[in-house]
Each structure stands twice: as C-alpha cells, then as structure tokens.
Amino acid sequence: MTKKQLAAALANFFQSNAGSTFSFKQIFKSLALDTHPLKMLAIDIMEEMAWDDYLTKVSENSYCLNTKTQVQEGVFRRKSNGKNSFIPDDGSQPVFVAERNSMSALDGDHVKVTFMARRERHIKEAMVIGILKRARDQFVGRLRVEKDMAFLVTQDGLLPYDIIIPKQKVKGGKTGDKAVVKVKQWPDSEHKNLLAEVVDILGHQGENDAEMNSILAQYGLPYKYPKNVEEAAEKISAEITEKDIAEREDYRDVFTCTIDPHDAKDFDDALSIRKTDGGLWEVGVHIADVSHYVTEGSVIDKEAVKRATSIYLVDRTIPMLPERLCNYICSLRPDEEKLAYSVIFEMDDEANVKKWHLAHTVIKSNRRYAYEEVQQILEDNGVKDGQGMPAPPAPKGGYKGDNAEQLIQLDKLAKQLRKQRFKNGAVKFDREELHFDIDEKGKPTRCYYKKSKDANKLIEEFMLIANRTVAESIGRVKKGAKAKTLPYRIHDQPDPTKLETLRQFVVKFGYKMKTAGTKGQISKSLNALMDECAGKKEQKLIETVALRAMMKAKYSVHNIGHYGLAFDYYTHFTSPIRRYPDTMVHRLLTKYQAGGRSANKDHYEELCEHSSDMEQVAQNAERDSIKYKMVEFMADKIGEVYEAHISGIQSYGIYCEIDENHCEGFVSMRDLDGDYYEFDEKNYCLVGRRYHNVYQLGDPVTIRVAGANVERKQLDFVLEGEKVGERPAAEKERRGKGRKS
C-alpha cells in the first residue's frame, strides 16, 4: 500500500463512519493493517489529516472525522501577552486568535468566529466576526483625572483600549481613587475606546477597604448588602413558638456544643452526644434550619441564589445571607434555643451506624468551643495529634477539662469513622491553609500556615457522614426505581494522562504508583505514595503534582460519586448559612419527608451549575486577597534575603515560596541569566542548554526581594548566588581552572 492509497482508505473509512471516534487499534483492525510499517504510516497520515482539520484528534491515540462548520460560537479568552484564544462551546480544543483578528472582544465575551484557512507550518487560527454577549459591563481600576476627561487604569492589563470617562461623570473621584465604572459605549468601527461613567468610588489606592472591595468588584461580587434585603431580614421574627417546638424533636436537654475557628461568628453546625439505654452512642449532627426562615422565591432567597456562597477574604467575610440571619437568628449560639435540621445517629464503639433518622429539631448549645480549646483538652488527656489514636482510658479522677468526657468520646468515634473512610479508598490530602494575623487597620503582621489538627478532623468526620447519609437516603434506590432529584457534590476520577505523568515523575524519586485498576486500588496507591514521601524534602513537590492530577469537585443532580472521599453518594447538607446548595438540599429533604414528588431536574441542575461557577469565582477572589496581603506584608522588606523553595515553574520564569513566612514571589526568565533555559513541562523544571542548570519544582533556593507591586498583587524576587550542586562537576572544574590561569 502506498501512502496515497492508505490516505484514501483512511479518508473513506472516516467518511463512512462520521460522528464516531476510533482508537488506533480499531482503525488498524478495520483496515487490516497488520504490519508495523503500515501502522506507523497510518499514524503519520492521521497526524497530517488532523493538522489539515480533516480529522479531529480526540486523544493521543484516537481520531474522528471533523464535522464542525467553518463558523462557530464560544468564549473569547484575552491574554496580556496577546496570545488570545477562542474556546468553542462544544468543548473542543482552544484555537489561537491574533490581536489583529480579535475585533473588540474582551476576556470572557461570548463570540462568533470563523476559522481561517490554514497556512503551511502555521497553527490553526480563528477570527472574531461578532460579539454575541459581553461578559461584563463594569470594570474596576484606578482613576487618572486630567483637565478635560478622566481615564480608568485597570489592574489586570487585559484591556486593549483606554476606558475614557467624561469629566462630568467622574462622581467626585480624584486621581488615585479606586473606582467602579459602567460602560456606556463599546468600541466600533468609528470609536476605538470604551466610554464609561463612574458608578462607585471605593476609596483611595492603598487603603485596605478600597483594595478589598476592588477585588470583589473586579470579580463582579457584591461588596455591600442591598438595603431592601437587609430590611426584609429585620422583619423576620426570631421567636420560637410553642407550635414550632411541638412539631420538632426536642434536644434542648442533651449535651450539645459547637466547635469552630476562634474568630467565627456564624455557627451553622453543632454536635450532641449521649448514651442510649441500649448502650449505643447517640450522636446528633445539628444544622441551622435556614430554610425555615428563608422561603423560596423571597427577596432574601433571590439574593442568596445570586451570591450562592459566602466569600472569605483575608480580613472579612462577605456573607451569603444578611447579618441578622447568619450571625444571629440562624446561628447556633450558646445558651440560646435554636431551630435545627438534624441527622441523628446511633453508633456502637467502633462507630458502626446501627440506626439513624432525619428530623427537624429544637436545640440549645451548652458551649461554644474554638478548635484550639478542644485540641488542648484532647492533648491534656493523652491524645497525640495526627497519630490517629484516641485518648487512653480515663484516670480515677476522670478526664481533665470542661465536658472532656463527651469531647473525647466524639473524638474516638470520629477516629473510627476516619479509619473506615481511608480503608474504603478515600484520598489522603492534609493540605495546610495560609493565614494572616492583621492589625486593626487591616495590615498583615504575620503570615503562617495553619495545619488541620485532631479537633478539626473530629468535626469534619461527623459532617462527612451526615452529608453522605442524607445523599444515600435519596440516591440509593432499589433496582429499577428512579431516584428523586437532589443536588450532589460530585468529584470525578483523576485525569489518566496526568496520573501517568505523576507516575513517571515519582519514579525519579524511587517511588512506585498504580495508574490502572479499580478506583480503590488507584486511591490506595496514591495514599501509600503520600505516606512514603511524608517528611521528605520532596513531599510538598509530590503533593503539588498529585493535586494537579485531581479533578475539581462540583455540584450536579447527575450523581457520579465523590472520588476523593470514596463515597458513592455525597451532598452538601451541613452549611446552609454559607452555601446555597445546602439550602436547596434542606428544602428537598423536607419536601420528600412530607411525601412530595421529585423536583424539576433541569431547574436544579441550572442552580448547581451556577453554584459551582460562583464557588470558583469566590475562590479566585479569596486567592487575590491573599496575594494582596502577601505583597503588603513584604512591601517594607525590599532588598532582604530569604531561604525559599521553587513552588511553580512556567515557561516565562519560576515562582518561589519563602520558607519562613510562605509568601510567594516571581523570578522572571530575564533574571535567570548566564544560560538559555528550556521548559520541561512533564518534569516540572527549566533546563539550561549550555551548563545544564536545572530549576526543579521543590528545589531550595536563596532569593532577594526585588519589588512589591501592590496594584498588580505581585512580588518580584531575584535569585542570590549560583544554585549549589546544579552545574555539572566537570564544567565547574573546567571553569575553575580557567579562572586560576
């Protein structure tokens, strides 16, 4: 078979099977390609066909006929380096859009494009031919007020045009003020710039409130609560009536407590514990009954839907619900009677659930604990943090501390639940969280990592079992029966390609890992890897690469289980004060308990998608607030030298994290002088061509703080001295001799 004949056979095969995807194995079998040279030739031809857009490469070893039209719709992504891209709505690969072909599209706009004819040896390109929907019409930045007009200087540098503001539309703003503007006129064939007016002045650049509100406004997040929603909340009665109590199970006389961060104001979960007559432990997971107060479709509910989540910036919380509800009426505050929605478990000493039920309850918390207080009680009674062992039996005088007996019993049960979870294949990632101590003006005074201790894990395990149990109660049905609609928290299996990259990567450190087999086998292999590298210098590096292989968790009514937790059914039930999906779950469970029919799947899937999107936006804003505080913290430390490690590698430079305070900065490629570096994406490193210097993710380095750009939220570092041990010995010796002579 000649190349021409084989190309014709392949074209005919794909034309006859339009719409189907085929692996190499299937193609070889269908065309009877039984020799190695023919198979290799077929692969080369398909590669060329994909380059010519005749075929679409679905994966590394599968293709299908390209049946897409010349004109497509999708999302435009603008990059500051001009390498813009078009992401098709059908989820196919992004396509490059040159600046000259971008029309006036801005980042996130929904656009229509036409694909350009492919030039030889050039990548595929698209041209924007229409803007269907603007992603946003409000922008945030710094004002520059001049004699006749004003300009808005945006922070992300992604706008190719000036934003011009007529002088009479500046709303009293001055040069250097942070402002939110609304676009009144978009660029067209006659106007190159954006015309806007100021809608809000946030304060002066550098002021803490102005900067935090700028971050929120930049993501389209609310930085103040609408007055009509707060007024509606003020009208809600906090009174618990005799009728309310009569309709609920009464847990006011059972020992109950909340365990939260020391600075928490909204307490949406509490635990109760008592011994039953049958010798079992009755543990109540009591959750604030938000849906009792927030009715579907009300003005408060509409605002909660829009926000979908509370946002936690470094120095403030932007709540999903008005303060009267989240911090007072719904919050399970100590010594106050509260309405709750509860999962009541009866467990044996090994935390095996013998019975459980779901109930609307009335509770009264005996004590509000901070995590640190519970941790101290556990450690005072012989618990060694992180070892997974409960407290030893009580001495003659009993355990030390307020309600120590109940807390220690809860800890024992939680440790049994945790043990069972990992035995079933849950993935073990104990990530640390970055925290700041800030003064009354919002300025950071300390930056440090906070590790999750036994007290945190105690609460976590009971929340997990409550979430799993209520999800199972709806999702797990008899064969042939149809489950009622419920929003699930789903987490897909890791990306196989990224898992293989991880396996190849850890082999270099002497570790083994499974990438094929059942879900349980892969997760157990991942856990074994985490245990093996714990405490070693490569631990953080391997954890980072492993996390990149993981999919993101999201909300959906279509259940696929939660891979990371090894649960077939999982939902979010335990935080309705700060997450809207939990409120949806509460409403549906209440409806189904009363015998109601299944809710509309499409409606709830829309709400799930919106909640997942808003969760991502909130996380981005939270990260930006951390970056800002890092830069602010380091601003007076220019010129100082620190020990650090490489925390990120990109084709344009390296990110380094200071060991002492965990602040992260960037070393630009232009500052890595003395060699030409190539980016090895698979091995997470930069390799020098001449001297073979290697900058590897996780490597220790010494850095000097070169700059702190508060507006761009970026720290600039330069490396101090040569990287020890990275230059080959022979090269060092040769250069040394040269210097001596």
XYZ file of C-alpha atoms in Angstrom:
741
model
C 0.000 0.000 0.000
C 1.388 3.403 -0.978
C 0.950 6.488 1.188
C -1.615 7.848 -1.327
C -3.654 4.597 -1.264
C -3.589 4.416 2.541
C -4.635 8.088 2.842
C -7.597 7.395 0.517
C -8.541 4.292 2.549
C -8.412 6.282 5.816
C -10.465 9.149 4.313
C -13.081 6.675 3.059
C -13.176 4.911 6.459
C -13.778 8.117 8.428
C -16.292 9.452 5.858
C -18.291 6.220 6.189
C -18.272 6.496 9.996
C -18.894 10.219 10.520
C -19.648 11.042 14.138
C -17.741 8.056 15.591
C -14.369 8.112 17.346
C -11.878 5.317 16.697
C -8.754 4.208 18.521
C -5.599 3.154 16.642
C -6.392 -0.473 17.455
C -9.890 -0.232 15.914
C -8.572 1.571 12.806
C -5.785 -0.975 12.243
C -8.263 -3.847 12.588
C -10.895 -2.270 10.292
C -8.354 -1.554 7.521
C -6.432 -4.842 8.062
C -3.164 -3.009 8.746
C -1.162 -5.899 10.142
C 2.448 -4.786 9.665
C 4.369 -2.348 11.822
C 5.429 -0.045 8.902
C 1.812 0.245 7.689
C 0.585 1.085 11.200
C 3.274 3.787 11.605
C 2.439 5.217 8.170
C -1.283 5.330 9.092
C -0.452 7.240 12.310
C 1.633 9.772 10.321
C -1.166 10.251 7.767
C -3.800 10.783 10.518
C -1.494 13.343 12.170
C -1.339 15.243 8.847
C -5.118 14.951 8.385
C -5.644 16.417 11.863
C -3.245 19.251 11.013
C -5.327 19.949 7.904
C -8.524 19.893 10.034
C -9.868 16.895 8.106
C -9.741 14.835 11.322
C -10.090 15.815 14.969
C -7.589 14.376 17.442
C -9.760 13.225 20.369
C -6.911 11.786 22.468
C -3.295 10.715 21.987
C -4.432 7.532 20.209
C -7.897 8.248 18.782
C -9.421 10.316 15.967
C -12.780 11.197 14.453
C -13.931 12.992 11.283
C -14.032 16.773 11.720
C -17.684 17.625 11.016
C -17.632 21.119 12.511
C -18.679 24.105 10.441
C -16.412 26.994 9.477
C -18.314 29.394 11.776
C -18.595 28.566 15.485
C -19.634 30.162 18.768
C -17.740 30.131 22.064
C -15.878 32.132 24.697
C -13.057 34.567 23.952
C -10.079 34.484 26.331
C -7.773 37.505 26.271
C -4.141 37.221 27.421
C -1.866 40.115 28.369
C 0.838 38.708 26.036
C -1.505 38.919 23.015
C -1.900 35.121 22.704
C -5.679 35.259 22.804
C -7.794 32.159 22.294
C -11.283 31.028 21.344
C -12.848 28.199 23.383
C -15.651 26.530 21.371
C -18.981 25.884 23.085
C -18.741 22.196 22.151
C -15.757 21.758 24.496
C -13.189 21.114 21.757
C -9.608 22.416 21.837
C -8.935 26.200 22.163
C -7.926 27.995 18.954
C -5.448 30.887 18.694
C -6.822 34.381 17.910
C -4.273 37.048 16.946
C -4.825 40.546 18.357
C -5.498 41.927 14.869
C -8.338 39.383 14.472
C -9.918 39.972 17.905
C -12.349 42.693 16.848
C -13.170 44.459 20.155
C -13.689 41.235 22.139
C -12.798 41.300 25.818
C -11.991 38.430 28.168
C -14.987 36.160 28.766
C -17.148 37.592 25.936
C -19.340 35.108 24.059
C -18.334 35.478 20.412
C -18.836 34.129 16.914
C -15.697 33.252 14.933
C -14.719 31.971 11.542
C -11.740 29.642 11.165
C -9.048 30.970 8.870
C -7.524 28.930 6.071
C -4.519 27.065 7.468
C -1.144 28.334 6.259
C 1.597 25.765 5.790
C 3.541 25.120 9.035
C 1.258 27.536 10.939
C -1.095 26.759 13.808
C -4.867 26.885 13.429
C -6.297 30.416 13.793
C -9.738 31.946 14.256
C -11.089 35.432 13.562
C -13.825 37.059 15.662
C -16.691 38.139 13.392
C -19.289 39.023 16.027
C -19.715 39.651 19.751
C -22.863 37.857 20.917
C -22.787 38.761 24.605
C -20.449 40.865 26.704
C -19.095 39.107 29.816
C -19.426 42.271 31.860
C -20.147 45.956 31.507
C -18.498 47.090 34.746
C -14.754 47.465 35.339
C -12.615 48.279 38.356
C -9.407 50.266 38.452
C -7.542 53.398 39.439
C -8.729 56.814 38.250
C -6.484 59.242 36.424
C -8.293 62.577 36.295
C -6.992 65.148 33.800
C -8.105 68.604 32.721
C -10.875 67.652 30.281
C -11.503 63.972 30.926
C -10.606 61.012 33.136
C -9.273 57.506 32.468
C -9.622 54.230 34.319
C -6.401 52.218 34.644
C -7.409 48.564 35.134
C -5.413 46.153 37.291
C -5.255 43.067 35.078
C -3.875 44.806 31.985
C -6.222 42.802 29.749
C -7.933 45.742 28.058
C -6.538 46.700 24.658
C -8.364 50.061 24.825
C -8.499 53.045 27.125
C -11.589 53.488 29.291
C -12.480 57.150 28.900
C -14.767 58.897 31.414
C -16.246 62.339 30.657
C -15.295 64.820 33.408
C -18.941 65.316 34.457
C -19.336 61.535 35.001
C -16.455 61.095 37.482
C -18.747 61.331 40.539
C -16.243 63.374 42.558
C -13.415 60.879 42.041
C -9.800 62.070 42.146
C -6.567 60.731 40.682
C -5.525 57.630 42.623
C -9.049 56.699 43.725
C -10.239 53.143 43.190
C -13.498 53.218 41.217
C -16.137 51.020 39.580
C -17.251 52.230 36.140
C -20.064 51.150 33.816
C -19.504 51.068 30.032
C -21.879 53.269 28.068
C -20.326 52.885 24.619
C -18.362 49.920 23.245
C -15.658 50.173 20.561
C -16.888 50.012 16.963
C -15.574 50.868 13.507
C -15.655 54.590 14.352
C -14.704 54.564 18.072
C -11.585 52.779 19.274
C -12.065 53.311 23.027
C -14.582 52.422 25.725
C -16.731 55.265 27.038
C -17.872 54.846 30.656
C -19.192 56.587 33.761
C -18.257 56.115 37.418
C -20.876 54.216 39.438
C -18.955 53.996 42.738
C -15.809 55.375 44.367
C -14.293 52.667 46.576
C -11.647 54.789 48.301
C -8.034 55.777 47.719
C -5.478 53.329 46.327
C -3.634 51.533 49.136
C -6.461 51.877 51.676
C -7.406 48.439 52.972
C -11.193 48.738 52.437
C -10.729 50.192 48.957
C -8.396 47.355 47.921
C -10.570 44.539 49.331
C -13.716 45.995 47.748
C -11.812 46.377 44.455
C -11.049 42.648 44.472
C -14.737 41.850 44.984
C -15.921 44.334 42.354
C -13.340 43.033 39.864
C -14.983 39.584 40.012
C -18.483 41.042 39.903
C -19.022 40.051 43.540
C -21.119 42.197 45.895
C -19.183 44.351 48.377
C -22.260 45.745 50.135
C -25.628 44.282 51.069
C -28.767 45.607 49.302
C -30.853 47.688 51.687
C -34.182 46.051 50.760
C -32.759 42.575 51.603
C -31.477 43.756 54.995
C -34.859 45.366 55.688
C -36.621 42.082 54.819
C -34.314 40.251 57.247
C -35.104 42.735 60.030
C -38.803 41.828 59.725
C -38.165 38.100 60.360
C -39.178 37.058 63.854
C -36.551 35.232 65.927
C -39.222 33.857 68.282
C -39.524 30.078 68.625
C -43.208 29.366 69.259
C -44.818 26.523 71.204
C -46.119 25.277 67.839
C -42.524 25.123 66.478
C -41.423 23.070 69.497
C -44.442 20.748 69.287
C -43.660 19.959 65.624
C -39.999 19.113 66.321
C -37.869 16.661 68.248
C -36.610 18.299 71.430
C -32.839 18.090 72.063
C -32.559 21.074 74.421
C -31.597 18.880 77.388
C -28.942 16.840 75.531
C -25.290 17.950 75.791
C -24.628 19.971 72.616
C -21.692 22.127 71.545
C -20.277 23.974 68.532
C -16.596 23.739 67.527
C -15.394 26.439 65.107
C -12.438 28.759 64.339
C -11.814 31.215 67.206
C -12.949 34.206 65.091
C -16.142 32.585 63.662
C -19.428 34.471 64.004
C -21.817 32.134 62.175
C -22.205 28.699 63.773
C -24.114 26.514 61.350
C -23.327 23.093 62.833
C -23.405 21.585 66.341
C -22.848 18.109 67.785
C -24.759 16.422 70.587
C -23.893 13.139 72.312
C -25.500 10.863 74.892
C -25.547 7.163 75.760
C -28.736 5.301 74.861
C -30.456 2.738 77.086
C -29.247 0.071 74.662
C -25.603 1.012 75.290
C -25.099 2.776 71.952
C -23.878 6.341 71.374
C -26.496 8.727 70.045
C -24.704 11.473 68.094
C -26.736 14.344 66.689
C -25.367 16.414 63.799
C -27.486 19.560 64.127
C -27.534 22.065 61.260
C -29.008 25.586 61.305
C -32.531 25.406 59.860
C -32.066 28.236 57.334
C -34.897 27.070 55.055
C -37.374 27.609 57.938
C -36.606 31.340 57.791
C -35.691 31.853 54.114
C -38.602 30.922 51.898
C -38.071 30.026 48.249
C -38.548 32.974 45.889
C -38.421 35.608 48.664
C -36.236 38.723 48.277
C -33.669 37.196 50.699
C -33.684 33.908 48.761
C -33.158 35.659 45.405
C -30.108 37.474 46.789
C -28.779 34.206 48.281
C -29.197 32.453 44.895
C -27.266 35.251 43.178
C -24.391 35.065 45.693
C -24.559 31.227 46.067
C -21.762 31.278 48.666
C -20.194 33.350 51.417
C -16.795 34.782 50.487
C -13.869 34.695 52.903
C -11.266 37.349 52.168
C -8.244 37.629 54.459
C -9.751 40.318 56.683
C -13.513 39.952 56.214
C -16.439 37.711 55.368
C -18.970 38.713 52.721
C -21.949 36.622 53.834
C -24.476 34.922 51.591
C -27.298 35.855 53.999
C -27.970 39.169 55.772
C -26.127 39.561 59.088
C -29.312 39.305 61.168
C -29.855 35.781 59.830
C -26.309 34.403 59.545
C -24.883 35.773 62.794
C -27.991 35.880 64.998
C -31.285 34.155 64.143
C -29.889 31.042 62.356
C -26.508 30.861 64.106
C -26.390 28.088 66.762
C -25.144 30.399 69.516
C -24.529 29.048 73.041
C -27.316 29.170 75.653
C -29.935 30.134 73.050
C -32.772 27.913 71.791
C -32.403 27.344 68.061
C -34.227 25.529 65.262
C -32.135 22.883 63.516
C -32.356 20.189 60.862
C -30.589 17.150 62.299
C -29.179 13.760 61.352
C -29.368 11.571 64.475
C -27.081 8.528 64.524
C -26.949 5.583 66.893
C -23.433 4.107 66.807
C -21.519 1.377 68.581
C -17.999 1.890 69.983
C -16.487 1.209 66.515
C -18.666 3.996 65.000
C -20.788 1.494 63.025
C -24.164 3.161 62.405
C -26.895 0.877 63.785
C -29.787 3.291 63.242
C -30.252 6.851 62.031
C -33.029 9.286 61.238
C -33.507 12.792 59.878
C -35.506 15.248 61.978
C -36.384 18.887 62.403
C -35.281 19.684 65.960
C -35.002 22.387 68.583
C -31.618 22.517 70.353
C -29.719 24.578 72.909
C -25.918 24.634 72.650
C -24.224 24.256 76.060
C -20.885 25.631 74.983
C -19.133 27.328 72.090
C -15.616 25.905 71.601
C -12.777 27.115 69.397
C -10.756 24.342 67.698
C -7.741 25.266 69.832
C -9.689 24.726 73.089
C -10.864 21.246 72.078
C -7.372 20.375 70.842
C -5.956 21.380 74.239
C -8.499 19.203 76.080
C -7.633 16.218 73.844
C -3.878 16.683 74.313
C -4.228 17.258 78.088
C -5.826 13.808 78.214
C -3.133 11.937 76.310
C -4.073 12.401 72.632
C -1.060 12.836 70.343
C -2.121 14.939 67.346
C -2.001 13.309 63.917
C -1.350 9.763 65.156
C -4.971 8.647 64.849
C -5.094 7.213 68.371
C -7.876 8.177 70.826
C -7.271 9.197 74.448
C -6.318 6.394 76.848
C -8.946 5.271 79.420
C -9.856 7.947 81.981
C -7.826 8.018 85.225
C -9.573 7.661 88.609
C -10.462 11.341 88.856
C -11.869 11.374 85.290
C -10.704 13.346 82.260
C -9.467 16.945 82.652
C -11.387 19.892 81.141
C -14.936 21.147 80.564
C -17.117 18.368 79.084
C -13.918 16.397 78.393
C -15.680 13.040 78.576
C -18.149 13.936 75.792
C -15.472 15.557 73.594
C -13.105 12.592 73.993
C -15.909 10.162 73.088
C -16.735 12.199 69.976
C -13.026 12.159 69.064
C -12.897 8.349 69.492
C -15.878 7.847 67.186
C -14.508 10.364 64.631
C -11.203 8.473 64.511
C -13.044 5.226 63.823
C -15.010 6.904 61.002
C -11.794 8.309 59.528
C -10.127 4.895 59.672
C -13.090 3.304 57.846
C -13.042 6.048 55.201
C -9.383 5.532 54.304
C -9.860 1.766 54.370
C -12.575 2.258 51.713
C -10.179 4.194 49.475
C -10.557 7.894 50.377
C -7.620 10.014 49.164
C -5.392 11.406 51.914
C -4.559 15.086 51.329
C -3.961 17.067 54.531
C -3.335 20.466 52.964
C -2.240 23.383 55.130
C -4.009 26.744 54.872
C -2.273 30.104 54.712
C -3.360 32.562 57.420
C -2.523 36.152 58.322
C -2.579 37.995 61.620
C -3.794 41.518 60.872
C -3.934 44.700 62.941
C -6.954 46.997 63.409
C -6.130 48.816 60.131
C -6.113 45.546 58.187
C -2.318 45.479 57.783
C -0.784 41.986 57.999
C 1.655 41.498 60.883
C 2.324 37.761 60.452
C 1.952 35.149 57.714
C 1.856 31.421 58.533
C 0.389 28.014 57.641
C -2.367 26.528 59.779
C -2.486 22.740 59.916
C -5.689 20.775 60.391
C -5.440 19.068 63.803
C -7.468 16.330 65.521
C -10.109 18.824 66.731
C -10.739 19.960 63.119
C -10.879 16.334 61.946
C -13.405 15.492 64.699
C -15.907 17.971 63.222
C -15.000 17.055 59.642
C -15.794 13.339 60.068
C -19.272 13.936 61.522
C -20.087 16.456 58.776
C -18.923 13.943 56.146
C -21.049 11.092 57.495
C -24.115 13.377 57.742
C -23.645 14.578 54.145
C -23.099 11.035 52.876
C -26.050 9.555 54.788
C -28.656 12.059 53.560
C -27.351 11.702 49.972
C -27.670 7.910 50.187
C -31.190 8.187 51.608
C -32.338 9.801 48.337
C -29.881 8.474 45.751
C -29.678 4.802 46.708
C -32.895 3.209 45.418
C -33.992 -0.326 44.573
C -33.019 -1.668 41.157
C -35.365 -0.329 38.503
C -36.639 2.534 40.718
C -35.839 6.149 39.853
C -34.121 8.358 42.456
C -35.693 11.722 43.263
C -33.876 14.929 42.303
C -31.115 16.037 44.681
C -28.040 18.256 44.223
C -24.939 16.095 44.802
C -21.368 17.127 45.432
C -19.539 15.141 42.770
C -15.838 14.525 42.168
C -14.651 12.652 39.077
C -11.725 10.238 38.859
C -8.270 11.745 38.216
C -7.209 12.566 34.663
C -5.476 9.335 33.418
C -2.878 11.295 31.411
C -1.968 13.441 34.432
C -1.830 10.328 36.629
C 0.637 8.731 34.209
C 2.710 11.949 34.250
C 2.703 11.759 38.069
C 3.808 8.103 37.975
C 6.687 8.879 35.607
C 7.637 11.827 37.793
C 7.718 9.984 41.162
C 9.738 7.096 39.699
C 12.706 9.507 39.626
C 12.483 9.750 43.423
C 12.306 5.966 43.808
C 8.535 5.701 44.395
C 6.034 3.400 42.706
C 2.414 4.151 41.866
C -0.556 2.425 40.210
C -2.299 4.263 37.374
C -4.552 1.397 36.257
C -7.045 -0.721 38.150
C -10.143 -0.014 40.210
C -10.858 3.384 41.795
C -9.967 1.928 45.198
C -6.650 0.495 44.007
C -5.566 3.819 42.486
C -6.556 5.857 45.575
C -4.818 3.370 47.918
C -1.702 3.628 45.766
C -1.917 7.450 45.968
C -2.248 7.242 49.773
C 0.741 4.902 50.010
C 2.743 7.420 47.970
C 1.689 10.281 50.309
C 2.682 8.209 53.365
C 6.045 7.227 51.845
C 7.065 10.779 50.947
C 5.793 12.311 54.247
C 8.552 14.258 55.973
C 10.925 14.016 52.985
C 12.180 17.078 51.118
C 10.181 16.119 48.012
C 6.871 15.802 49.942
C 5.458 19.211 49.002
C 6.551 18.790 45.407
C 4.866 15.378 45.017
C 1.687 16.612 46.770
C 1.525 19.576 44.350
C 1.911 17.372 41.256
C -0.626 14.837 42.648
C -3.176 17.587 43.298
C -2.853 18.731 39.680
C -3.973 15.268 38.542
C -7.198 15.617 40.553
C -10.447 16.859 39.060
C -12.360 19.726 40.671
C -15.386 18.867 42.797
C -18.665 20.493 41.726
C -22.442 20.377 42.206
C -24.786 18.385 39.954
C -28.077 16.491 40.089
C -26.373 13.787 37.987
C -24.544 11.680 40.558
C -21.188 10.066 39.723
C -19.991 9.751 43.325
C -17.130 11.516 45.092
C -13.761 10.025 44.164
C -11.654 11.872 46.762
C -13.877 10.784 49.663
C -14.593 7.311 48.193
C -18.354 7.858 48.640
C -20.866 6.628 46.056
C -23.332 9.281 47.251
C -22.364 12.638 48.714
C -24.064 16.008 49.058
C -23.695 19.263 50.982
C -26.181 19.454 53.860
C -24.133 20.895 56.728
C -23.528 24.597 55.879
C -26.738 26.303 54.681
C -25.674 29.634 56.250
C -22.741 29.934 53.841
C -23.598 27.677 50.833
C -26.772 27.813 48.759
C -26.698 24.124 47.620
C -27.118 23.111 51.295
C -30.288 25.206 51.484
C -31.580 23.506 48.311
C -30.862 20.092 49.874
C -32.699 21.078 53.096
C -35.780 22.154 51.138
C -35.879 18.997 49.031
C -35.379 16.678 52.009
C -38.208 18.455 53.862
C -40.433 18.129 50.793
C -39.636 14.412 50.347
C -40.131 13.692 54.070
C -43.627 15.087 53.677
C -44.249 12.712 50.729
C -43.639 15.275 47.961
C -42.912 14.377 44.338
C -39.484 14.640 42.715
C -38.414 18.208 41.925
C -37.613 19.519 38.424
C -34.178 18.145 37.491
C -33.323 20.817 34.875
C -34.112 23.687 37.253
C -31.908 22.243 39.997
C -29.087 21.428 37.542
C -29.067 25.113 36.499
C -28.794 26.125 40.157
C -25.998 23.567 40.641
C -24.017 24.927 37.672
C -24.432 28.486 38.938
C -23.335 27.457 42.460
C -20.242 25.683 41.061
C -19.345 28.762 38.988
C -19.809 31.132 41.940
C -17.724 28.871 44.178
C -14.862 29.156 41.658
C -15.229 32.957 41.402
C -15.247 33.264 45.217
C -12.074 31.125 45.433
C -10.355 33.367 42.878
C -11.285 36.474 44.893
C -10.052 34.810 48.096
C -6.722 33.978 46.386
C -6.388 37.568 45.184
C -6.923 38.876 48.719
C -4.156 36.519 49.928
C -1.826 37.727 47.145
C -2.564 41.346 48.052
C -1.813 40.762 51.752
C 1.413 38.911 50.841
C 2.624 41.907 48.823
C 1.527 44.328 51.552
C 3.342 42.220 54.182
C 6.580 42.167 52.145
C 6.433 45.793 50.926
C 8.869 47.037 53.623
C 11.271 44.123 53.125
C 12.743 45.083 49.726
C 16.388 44.010 49.487
C 16.100 41.371 52.224
C 17.389 37.845 51.554
C 15.431 34.660 52.425
C 15.698 30.907 52.054
C 12.903 29.651 49.795
C 11.881 26.780 47.530
C 10.579 26.675 43.966
C 6.781 26.426 44.147
C 5.901 26.818 40.465
C 7.571 26.544 37.056
C 6.381 28.338 33.924
C 7.883 28.963 30.509
C 8.347 32.620 31.500
C 10.023 32.107 34.912
C 9.773 30.470 38.328
C 7.648 31.034 41.436
C 9.396 30.761 44.800
C 7.850 30.443 48.259
C 9.764 31.834 51.243
C 10.242 29.086 53.861
C 9.939 31.424 56.845
C 6.622 33.167 56.048
C 5.240 31.301 52.968
C 4.974 34.443 50.814
C 5.282 33.620 47.110
C 7.067 35.743 44.521
C 8.189 35.510 40.906
C 11.644 35.282 39.345
C 11.392 36.364 35.719
C 13.169 34.419 32.979
C 15.177 37.538 32.173
C 16.739 37.336 35.665
C 17.888 33.737 35.101
C 20.918 34.957 33.157
C 24.016 33.013 32.208
C 22.236 30.378 30.116
C 19.326 29.715 27.769
C 16.580 27.773 29.562
C 14.088 25.320 28.096
C 10.808 24.485 29.821
C 10.327 20.757 30.517
C 6.588 20.705 31.247
C 6.395 16.981 32.023
C 9.163 17.067 34.631
C 8.230 20.481 36.081
C 11.644 22.048 35.507
C 13.720 24.513 33.492
C 16.914 23.092 31.970
C 19.864 25.233 30.841
C 21.183 24.388 27.374
C 24.837 25.202 27.974
C 25.580 24.423 31.616
C 22.589 22.105 32.174
C 21.499 24.030 35.260
C 18.179 22.599 36.423
C 15.479 24.579 38.240
C 13.121 21.889 39.531
C 9.800 22.269 41.348
C 10.584 21.945 45.095
C 14.288 22.897 44.819
C 15.722 25.020 47.668
C 16.883 28.488 46.529
C 18.022 31.735 48.136
C 16.101 34.799 46.981
C 16.296 38.550 47.422
C 13.067 40.609 47.444
C 13.389 42.919 44.431
C 9.939 44.509 44.242
C 6.437 44.556 45.714
C 3.793 45.802 43.276
C 0.617 46.239 45.340
C -1.524 47.194 42.338
C -0.567 44.062 40.364
C -0.507 41.952 43.556
C 2.932 40.666 42.597
C 6.177 40.104 44.494
C 9.346 40.142 42.398
C 12.333 38.091 43.537
C 15.821 37.579 42.156
C 17.991 34.553 42.920
C 21.006 35.139 45.148
C 24.209 33.405 44.010
C 24.530 30.237 41.947
C 22.355 27.199 42.577
C 24.691 24.889 44.512
C 25.341 21.469 43.014
C 23.331 22.038 39.843
C 26.209 22.780 37.437
C 27.924 19.560 36.289
C 31.162 18.865 38.171
C 33.324 18.690 35.017
C 32.017 22.069 33.831
C 32.668 23.623 37.276
C 36.192 22.229 37.314
C 36.917 23.491 33.803
C 35.648 26.971 34.612
C 37.597 26.933 37.902
C 40.880 26.113 36.099
C 40.178 28.831 33.584
C 39.842 31.429 36.354
C 43.108 30.294 38.049
C 45.124 30.603 34.842
